[in-house]
Coordinates of C-alpha atoms in Angstrom, one line a residue:
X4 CA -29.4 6.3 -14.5
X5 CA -27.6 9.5 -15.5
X6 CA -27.2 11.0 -12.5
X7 CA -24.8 9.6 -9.8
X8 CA -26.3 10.2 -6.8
X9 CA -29.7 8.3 -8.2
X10 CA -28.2 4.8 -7.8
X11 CA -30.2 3.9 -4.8
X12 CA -33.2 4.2 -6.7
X13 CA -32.2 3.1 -10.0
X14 CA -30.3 0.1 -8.5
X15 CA -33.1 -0.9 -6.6
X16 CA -35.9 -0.6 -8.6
X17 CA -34.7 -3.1 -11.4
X18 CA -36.7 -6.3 -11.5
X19 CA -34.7 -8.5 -9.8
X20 CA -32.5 -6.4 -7.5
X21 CA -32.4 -7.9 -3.9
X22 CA -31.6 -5.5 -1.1
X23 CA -29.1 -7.4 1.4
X24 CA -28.0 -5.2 3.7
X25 CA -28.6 -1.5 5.3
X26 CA -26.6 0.9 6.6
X27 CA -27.3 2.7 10.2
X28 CA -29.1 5.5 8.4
X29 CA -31.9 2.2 6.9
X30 CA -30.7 3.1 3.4
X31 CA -29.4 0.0 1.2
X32 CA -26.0 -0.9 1.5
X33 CA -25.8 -3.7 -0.9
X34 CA -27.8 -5.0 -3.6
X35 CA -27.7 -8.4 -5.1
X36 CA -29.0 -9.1 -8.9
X37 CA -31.2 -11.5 -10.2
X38 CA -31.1 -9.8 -14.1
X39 CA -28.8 -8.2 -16.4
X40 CA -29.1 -4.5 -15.7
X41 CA -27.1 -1.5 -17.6
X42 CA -25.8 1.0 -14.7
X43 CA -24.9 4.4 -16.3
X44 CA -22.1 5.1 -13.9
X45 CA -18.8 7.8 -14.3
X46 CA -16.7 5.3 -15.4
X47 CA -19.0 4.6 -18.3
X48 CA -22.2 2.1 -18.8
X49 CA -21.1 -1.3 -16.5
X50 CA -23.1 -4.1 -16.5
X51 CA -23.0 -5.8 -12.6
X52 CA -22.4 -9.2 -12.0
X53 CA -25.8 -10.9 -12.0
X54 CA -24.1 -15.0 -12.8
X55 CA -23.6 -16.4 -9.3
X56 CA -21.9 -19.6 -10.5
X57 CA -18.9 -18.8 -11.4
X58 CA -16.2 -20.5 -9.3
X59 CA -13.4 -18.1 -10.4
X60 CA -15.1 -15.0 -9.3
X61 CA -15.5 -13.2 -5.8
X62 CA -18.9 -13.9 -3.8
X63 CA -20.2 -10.1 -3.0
X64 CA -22.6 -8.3 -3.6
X65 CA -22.2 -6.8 -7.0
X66 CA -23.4 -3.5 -6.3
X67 CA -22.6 -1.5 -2.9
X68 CA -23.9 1.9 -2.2
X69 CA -22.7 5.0 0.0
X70 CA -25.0 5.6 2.5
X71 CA -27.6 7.9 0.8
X72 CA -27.5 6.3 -2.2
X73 CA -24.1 7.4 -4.4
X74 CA -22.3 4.2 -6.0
X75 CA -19.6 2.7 -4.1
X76 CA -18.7 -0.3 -5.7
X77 CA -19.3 -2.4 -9.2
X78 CA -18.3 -6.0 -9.4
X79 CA -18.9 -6.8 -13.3
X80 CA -20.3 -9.7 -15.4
X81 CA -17.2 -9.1 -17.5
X82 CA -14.1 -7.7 -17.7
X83 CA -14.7 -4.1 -19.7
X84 CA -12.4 -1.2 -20.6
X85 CA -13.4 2.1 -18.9
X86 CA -12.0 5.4 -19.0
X87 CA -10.0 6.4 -16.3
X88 CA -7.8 9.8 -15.4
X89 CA -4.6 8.1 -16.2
X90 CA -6.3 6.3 -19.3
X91 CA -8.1 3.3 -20.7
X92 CA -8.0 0.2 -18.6
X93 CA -9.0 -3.2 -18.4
X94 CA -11.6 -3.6 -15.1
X95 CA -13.9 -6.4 -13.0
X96 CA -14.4 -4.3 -10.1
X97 CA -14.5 -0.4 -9.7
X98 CA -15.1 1.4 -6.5
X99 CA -16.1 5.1 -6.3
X100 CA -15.6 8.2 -4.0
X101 CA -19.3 9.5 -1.8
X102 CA -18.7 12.6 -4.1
X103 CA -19.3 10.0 -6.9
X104 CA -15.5 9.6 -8.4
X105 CA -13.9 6.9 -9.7
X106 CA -12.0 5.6 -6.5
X107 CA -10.4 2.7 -7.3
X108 CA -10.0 0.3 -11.1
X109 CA -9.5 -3.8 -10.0
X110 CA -8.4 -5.5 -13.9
X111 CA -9.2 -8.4 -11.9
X112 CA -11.4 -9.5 -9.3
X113 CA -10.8 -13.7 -8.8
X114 CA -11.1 -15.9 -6.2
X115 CA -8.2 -18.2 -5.5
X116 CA -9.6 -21.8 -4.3
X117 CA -9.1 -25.5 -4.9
X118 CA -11.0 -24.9 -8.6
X119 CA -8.8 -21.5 -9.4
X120 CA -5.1 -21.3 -8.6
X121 CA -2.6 -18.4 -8.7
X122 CA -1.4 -19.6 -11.6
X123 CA -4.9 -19.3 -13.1
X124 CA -5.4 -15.9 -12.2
X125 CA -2.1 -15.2 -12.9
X126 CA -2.1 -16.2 -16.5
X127 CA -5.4 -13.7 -16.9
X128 CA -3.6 -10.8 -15.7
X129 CA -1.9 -8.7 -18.6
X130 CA 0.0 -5.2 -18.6
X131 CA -2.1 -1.8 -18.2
X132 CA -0.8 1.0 -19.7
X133 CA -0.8 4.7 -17.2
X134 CA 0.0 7.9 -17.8
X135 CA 1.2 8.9 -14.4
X136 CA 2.6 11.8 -12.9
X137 CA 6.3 10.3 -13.4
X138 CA 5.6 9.0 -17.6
X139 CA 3.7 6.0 -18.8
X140 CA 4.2 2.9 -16.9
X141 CA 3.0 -0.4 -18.2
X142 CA 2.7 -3.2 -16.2
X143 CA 0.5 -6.1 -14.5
X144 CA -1.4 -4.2 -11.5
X145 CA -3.6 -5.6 -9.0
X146 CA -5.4 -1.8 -8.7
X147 CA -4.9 1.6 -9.8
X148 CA -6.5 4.2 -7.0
X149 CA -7.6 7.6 -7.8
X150 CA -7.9 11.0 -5.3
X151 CA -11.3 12.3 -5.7
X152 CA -10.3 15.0 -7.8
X153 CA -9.0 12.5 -10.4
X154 CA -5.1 12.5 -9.7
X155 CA -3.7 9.3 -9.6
X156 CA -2.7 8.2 -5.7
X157 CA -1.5 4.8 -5.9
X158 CA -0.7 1.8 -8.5
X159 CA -0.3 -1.6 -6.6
X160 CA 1.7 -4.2 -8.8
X161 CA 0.6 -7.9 -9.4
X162 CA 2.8 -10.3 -7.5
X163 CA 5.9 -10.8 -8.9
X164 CA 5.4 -7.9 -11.1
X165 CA 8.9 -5.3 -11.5
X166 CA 9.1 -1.4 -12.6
X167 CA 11.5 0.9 -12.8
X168 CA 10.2 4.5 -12.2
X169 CA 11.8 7.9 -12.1
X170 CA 12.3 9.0 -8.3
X171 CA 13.9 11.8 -6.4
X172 CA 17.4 10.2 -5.9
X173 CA 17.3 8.5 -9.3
X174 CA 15.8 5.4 -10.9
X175 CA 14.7 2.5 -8.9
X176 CA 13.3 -1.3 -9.6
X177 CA 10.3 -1.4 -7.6
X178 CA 7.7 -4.1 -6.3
X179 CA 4.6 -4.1 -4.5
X180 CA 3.7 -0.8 -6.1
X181 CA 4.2 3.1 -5.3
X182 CA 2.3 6.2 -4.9
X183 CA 1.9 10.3 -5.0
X184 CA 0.9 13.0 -3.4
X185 CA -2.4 14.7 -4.7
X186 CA 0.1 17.1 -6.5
X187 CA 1.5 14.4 -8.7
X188 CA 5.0 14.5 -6.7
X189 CA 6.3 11.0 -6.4
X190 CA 5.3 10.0 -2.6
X191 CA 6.8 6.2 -2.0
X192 CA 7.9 3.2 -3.5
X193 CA 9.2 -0.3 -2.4
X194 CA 12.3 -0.9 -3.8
X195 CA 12.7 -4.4 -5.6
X196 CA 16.4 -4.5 -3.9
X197 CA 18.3 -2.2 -1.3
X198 CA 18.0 1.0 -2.5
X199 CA 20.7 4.0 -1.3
X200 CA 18.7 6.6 -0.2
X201 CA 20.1 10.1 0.9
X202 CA 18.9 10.7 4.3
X203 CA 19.4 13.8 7.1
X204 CA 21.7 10.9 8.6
X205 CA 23.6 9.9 5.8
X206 CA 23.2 6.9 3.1
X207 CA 20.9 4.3 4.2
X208 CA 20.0 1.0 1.9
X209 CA 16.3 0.6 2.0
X210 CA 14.9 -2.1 1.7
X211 CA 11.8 -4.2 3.6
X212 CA 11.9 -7.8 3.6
X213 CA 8.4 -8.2 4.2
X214 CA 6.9 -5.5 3.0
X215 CA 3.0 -4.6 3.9
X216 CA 1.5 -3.4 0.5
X217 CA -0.1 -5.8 -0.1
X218 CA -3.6 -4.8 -1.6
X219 CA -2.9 -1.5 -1.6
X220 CA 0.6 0.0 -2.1
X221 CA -0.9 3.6 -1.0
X222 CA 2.2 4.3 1.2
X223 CA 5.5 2.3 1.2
X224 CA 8.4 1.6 3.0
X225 CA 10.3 4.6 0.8
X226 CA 8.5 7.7 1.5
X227 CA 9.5 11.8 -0.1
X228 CA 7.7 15.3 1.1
X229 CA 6.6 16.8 -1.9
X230 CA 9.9 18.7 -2.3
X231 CA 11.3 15.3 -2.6
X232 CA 13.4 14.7 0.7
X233 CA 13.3 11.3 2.1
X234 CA 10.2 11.2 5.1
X235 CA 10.5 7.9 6.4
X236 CA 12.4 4.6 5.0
X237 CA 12.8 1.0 6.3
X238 CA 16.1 -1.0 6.2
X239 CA 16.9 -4.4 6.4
X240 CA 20.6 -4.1 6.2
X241 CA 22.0 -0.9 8.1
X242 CA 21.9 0.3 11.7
X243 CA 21.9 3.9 12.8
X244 CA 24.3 5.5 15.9
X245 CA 22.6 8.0 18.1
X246 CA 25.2 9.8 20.0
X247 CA 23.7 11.6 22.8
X248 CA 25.0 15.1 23.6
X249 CA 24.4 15.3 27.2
X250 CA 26.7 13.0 27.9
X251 CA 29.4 15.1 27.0
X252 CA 28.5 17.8 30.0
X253 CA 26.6 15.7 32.4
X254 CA 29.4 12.2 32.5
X255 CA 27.9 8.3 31.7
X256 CA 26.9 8.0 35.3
X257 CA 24.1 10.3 34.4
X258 CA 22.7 8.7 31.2
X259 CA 20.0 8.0 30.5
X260 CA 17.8 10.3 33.3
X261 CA 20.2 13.6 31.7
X262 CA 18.6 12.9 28.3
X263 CA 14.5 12.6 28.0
X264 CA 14.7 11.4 24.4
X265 CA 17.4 8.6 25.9
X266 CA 15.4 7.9 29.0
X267 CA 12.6 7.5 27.1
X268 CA 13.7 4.4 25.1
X269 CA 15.3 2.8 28.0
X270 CA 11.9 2.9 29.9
X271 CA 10.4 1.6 26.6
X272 CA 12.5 -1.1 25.5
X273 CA 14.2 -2.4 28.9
X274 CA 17.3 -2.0 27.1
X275 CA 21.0 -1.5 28.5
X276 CA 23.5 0.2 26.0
X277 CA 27.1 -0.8 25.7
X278 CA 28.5 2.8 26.2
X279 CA 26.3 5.3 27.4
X280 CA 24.7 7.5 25.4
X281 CA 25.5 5.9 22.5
X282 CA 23.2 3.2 20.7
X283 CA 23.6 1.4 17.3
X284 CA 19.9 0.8 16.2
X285 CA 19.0 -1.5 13.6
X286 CA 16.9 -4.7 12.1
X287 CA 16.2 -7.4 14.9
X288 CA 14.8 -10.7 14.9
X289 CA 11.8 -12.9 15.5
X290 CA 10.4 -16.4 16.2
X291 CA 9.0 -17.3 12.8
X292 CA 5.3 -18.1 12.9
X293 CA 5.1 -19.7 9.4
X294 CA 8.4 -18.9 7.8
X295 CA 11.1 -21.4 5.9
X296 CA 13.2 -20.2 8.8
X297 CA 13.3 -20.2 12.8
X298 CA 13.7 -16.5 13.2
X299 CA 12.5 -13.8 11.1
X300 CA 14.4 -10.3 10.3
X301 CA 12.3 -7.6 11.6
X302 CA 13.6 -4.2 9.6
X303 CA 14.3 -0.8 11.4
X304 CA 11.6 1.5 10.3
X305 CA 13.4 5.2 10.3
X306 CA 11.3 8.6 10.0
X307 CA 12.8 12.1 9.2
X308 CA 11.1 15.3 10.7
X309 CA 12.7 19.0 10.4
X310 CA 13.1 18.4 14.4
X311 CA 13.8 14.5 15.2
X312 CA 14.9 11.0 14.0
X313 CA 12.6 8.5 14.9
X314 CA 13.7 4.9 14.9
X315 CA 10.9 1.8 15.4
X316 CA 8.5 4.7 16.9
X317 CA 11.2 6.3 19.4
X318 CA 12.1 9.9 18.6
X319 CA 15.3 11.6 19.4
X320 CA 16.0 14.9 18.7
X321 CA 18.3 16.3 15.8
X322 CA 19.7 19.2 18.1
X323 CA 20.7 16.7 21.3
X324 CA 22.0 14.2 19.1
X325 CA 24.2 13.3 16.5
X326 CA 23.8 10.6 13.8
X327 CA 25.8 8.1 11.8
X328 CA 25.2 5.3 9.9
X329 CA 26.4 1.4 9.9
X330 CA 26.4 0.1 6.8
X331 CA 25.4 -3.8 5.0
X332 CA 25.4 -5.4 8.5
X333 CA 23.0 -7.8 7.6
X334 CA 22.2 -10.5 4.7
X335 CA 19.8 -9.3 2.7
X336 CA 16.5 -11.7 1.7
X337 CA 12.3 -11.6 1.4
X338 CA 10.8 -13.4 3.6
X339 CA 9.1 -16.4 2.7
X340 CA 6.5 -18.2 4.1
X341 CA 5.3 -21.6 4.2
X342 CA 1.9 -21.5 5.1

């Protein structure tokens, strides 16, 4: 198969390959193999998984297609190295773009179960080297994900796995992974531990105790604009102070109905403040649904625009407010869970 957009075809006229599944449009979906086949693909020749009994390995289908026909995903027999953008690397699964890209590069692709245990799969893992768009970082990933035009958009770390990387405001330890914008500027991270980040408010710590990478660290907690400014942050530590302007003219009586940005949240939330117009806004709590605690911290999730500072989703304007920062009000500590 040299051409790309020929793997419905040449995927499914190999002795052996069973469709599974179709898409809306009645062209295959997914193909299961019976054989050892050799699929010329843009990340070089791969050889799909064909061995079903392996009790380490994911059960899919080890090729998927793109409506139409274009490759959309490899599960391999074995673990190669391919060539990617940001170099060679180690790969048991490798996803592709419709445009017929390499998308995303899994090093590995295991099943965790009573016969295979983290520590298992953990002791397979070893460090990729990347040339990114901040220097060569080597470390244990879970993927490495690609823009279609080749620029690297995301590496997502293995668990437990630390960094430090160049950013904006200086170095940082990082976990779960971090990513750019399509012109190689740095776009977030999730800082390992609080983090002092220069904001239009002042110096917050960011830091998210339960983080949602996960799988895919394509945007974090810590996010920059391609000139580099902080976007948008999460902290489990500090609290921001909106000070409402109209206050000052209208009295306290009047607050919150002389503000819309105040009346706003107090329609939203239910909330009373202790002074009117001014709230101190920061991490909460939670029953615990699984957690080695009864309560659970739930961050405050900031965002920056050029015209507002939203806090956990409520905007409030830059012009009829001012801004100040609370700092290291609260312990600091991932959350763990227990089931």
């Amino acid at each position: 198969m040299s051409d790309h957009r020929t793997a419905q075809s040449a995927v499914t006229a190999f002795p052996g390959a069973v469709v599974r599944c179709l898409h809306p449009d009645g062209s295959p979906a997914e193909v299961l193999l019976e054989a050892r086949i050799e699929l010329s693909t843009p990340a070089g020749v791969l050889v799909p998984q064909y061995v079903p009994e392996d009790p380490r390995r994911q059960r899919v289908q080890p090729v998927e297609l793109h409506p139409g026909g274009g490759l959309k995903a490899v599960s391999l027999q074995e673990r190669v190295v391919i060539e990617t953008p940001a170099g060679p690397m180690a790969a048991e699964r490798v996803t592709f773009h419709p445009g017929g890209r390499l998308r995303r590069v899994f090093p590995l692709d295991g099943k965790i179960s009573a016969y295979w245990s983290v520590e298992n799969e953990t002791a397979l893992a070893v460090p990729q080297r990347m040339e990114t768009p901040i220097g060569v970082v080597t470390a244990r990933i879970i993927s490495a994900h690609f823009f279609p035009s080749g620029a690297l958009r995301s590496v997502t770390l293995w668990p437990g796995e630390r960094v430090t990387i160049a950013t904006p405001q200086g170095p940082a330890s990082v976990s779960v992974g971090f990513s750019f914008h399509e012109s190689g500027a740095l776009r977030s991270f999730e800082p390992d531990a609080p983090f002092e980040a220069k904001t239009p408010v002042g110096v917050l710590l960011a830091f998210d105790t339960d983080p949602e990478g996960g799988m895919a660290a394509d945007l974090n907690s810590l996010q920059f604009d391609e000139g580099g400014s902080v976007t948008a942050l999460t902290t489990a530590t500090d609290k921001v102070v909106v000070t409402c302007n109209a206050v000052a003219e209208a009295g306290p009586d009047a607050w919150p109905a002389c503000c819309p940005d105040c009346a706003r949240w107090a329609a939203a939330t239910g909330r009373q403040a202790r002074q009117p117009g001014r709230l101190a806004l920061g991490p909460g709590f939670r029953d615990s649904l699984c957690g080695t605690t009864p309560t659970d911290l739930v961050p405050l999730r900031v965002g920056f625009t050029a015209d507002a500072v939203s806090l956990d989703g409520h905007a409030f304007s830059r012009a009829g407010h001012g801004f100040s920062v609370l700092r290291g009000l609260m312990p600091v500590a991932r959350i763990t869970y227990s089931c």
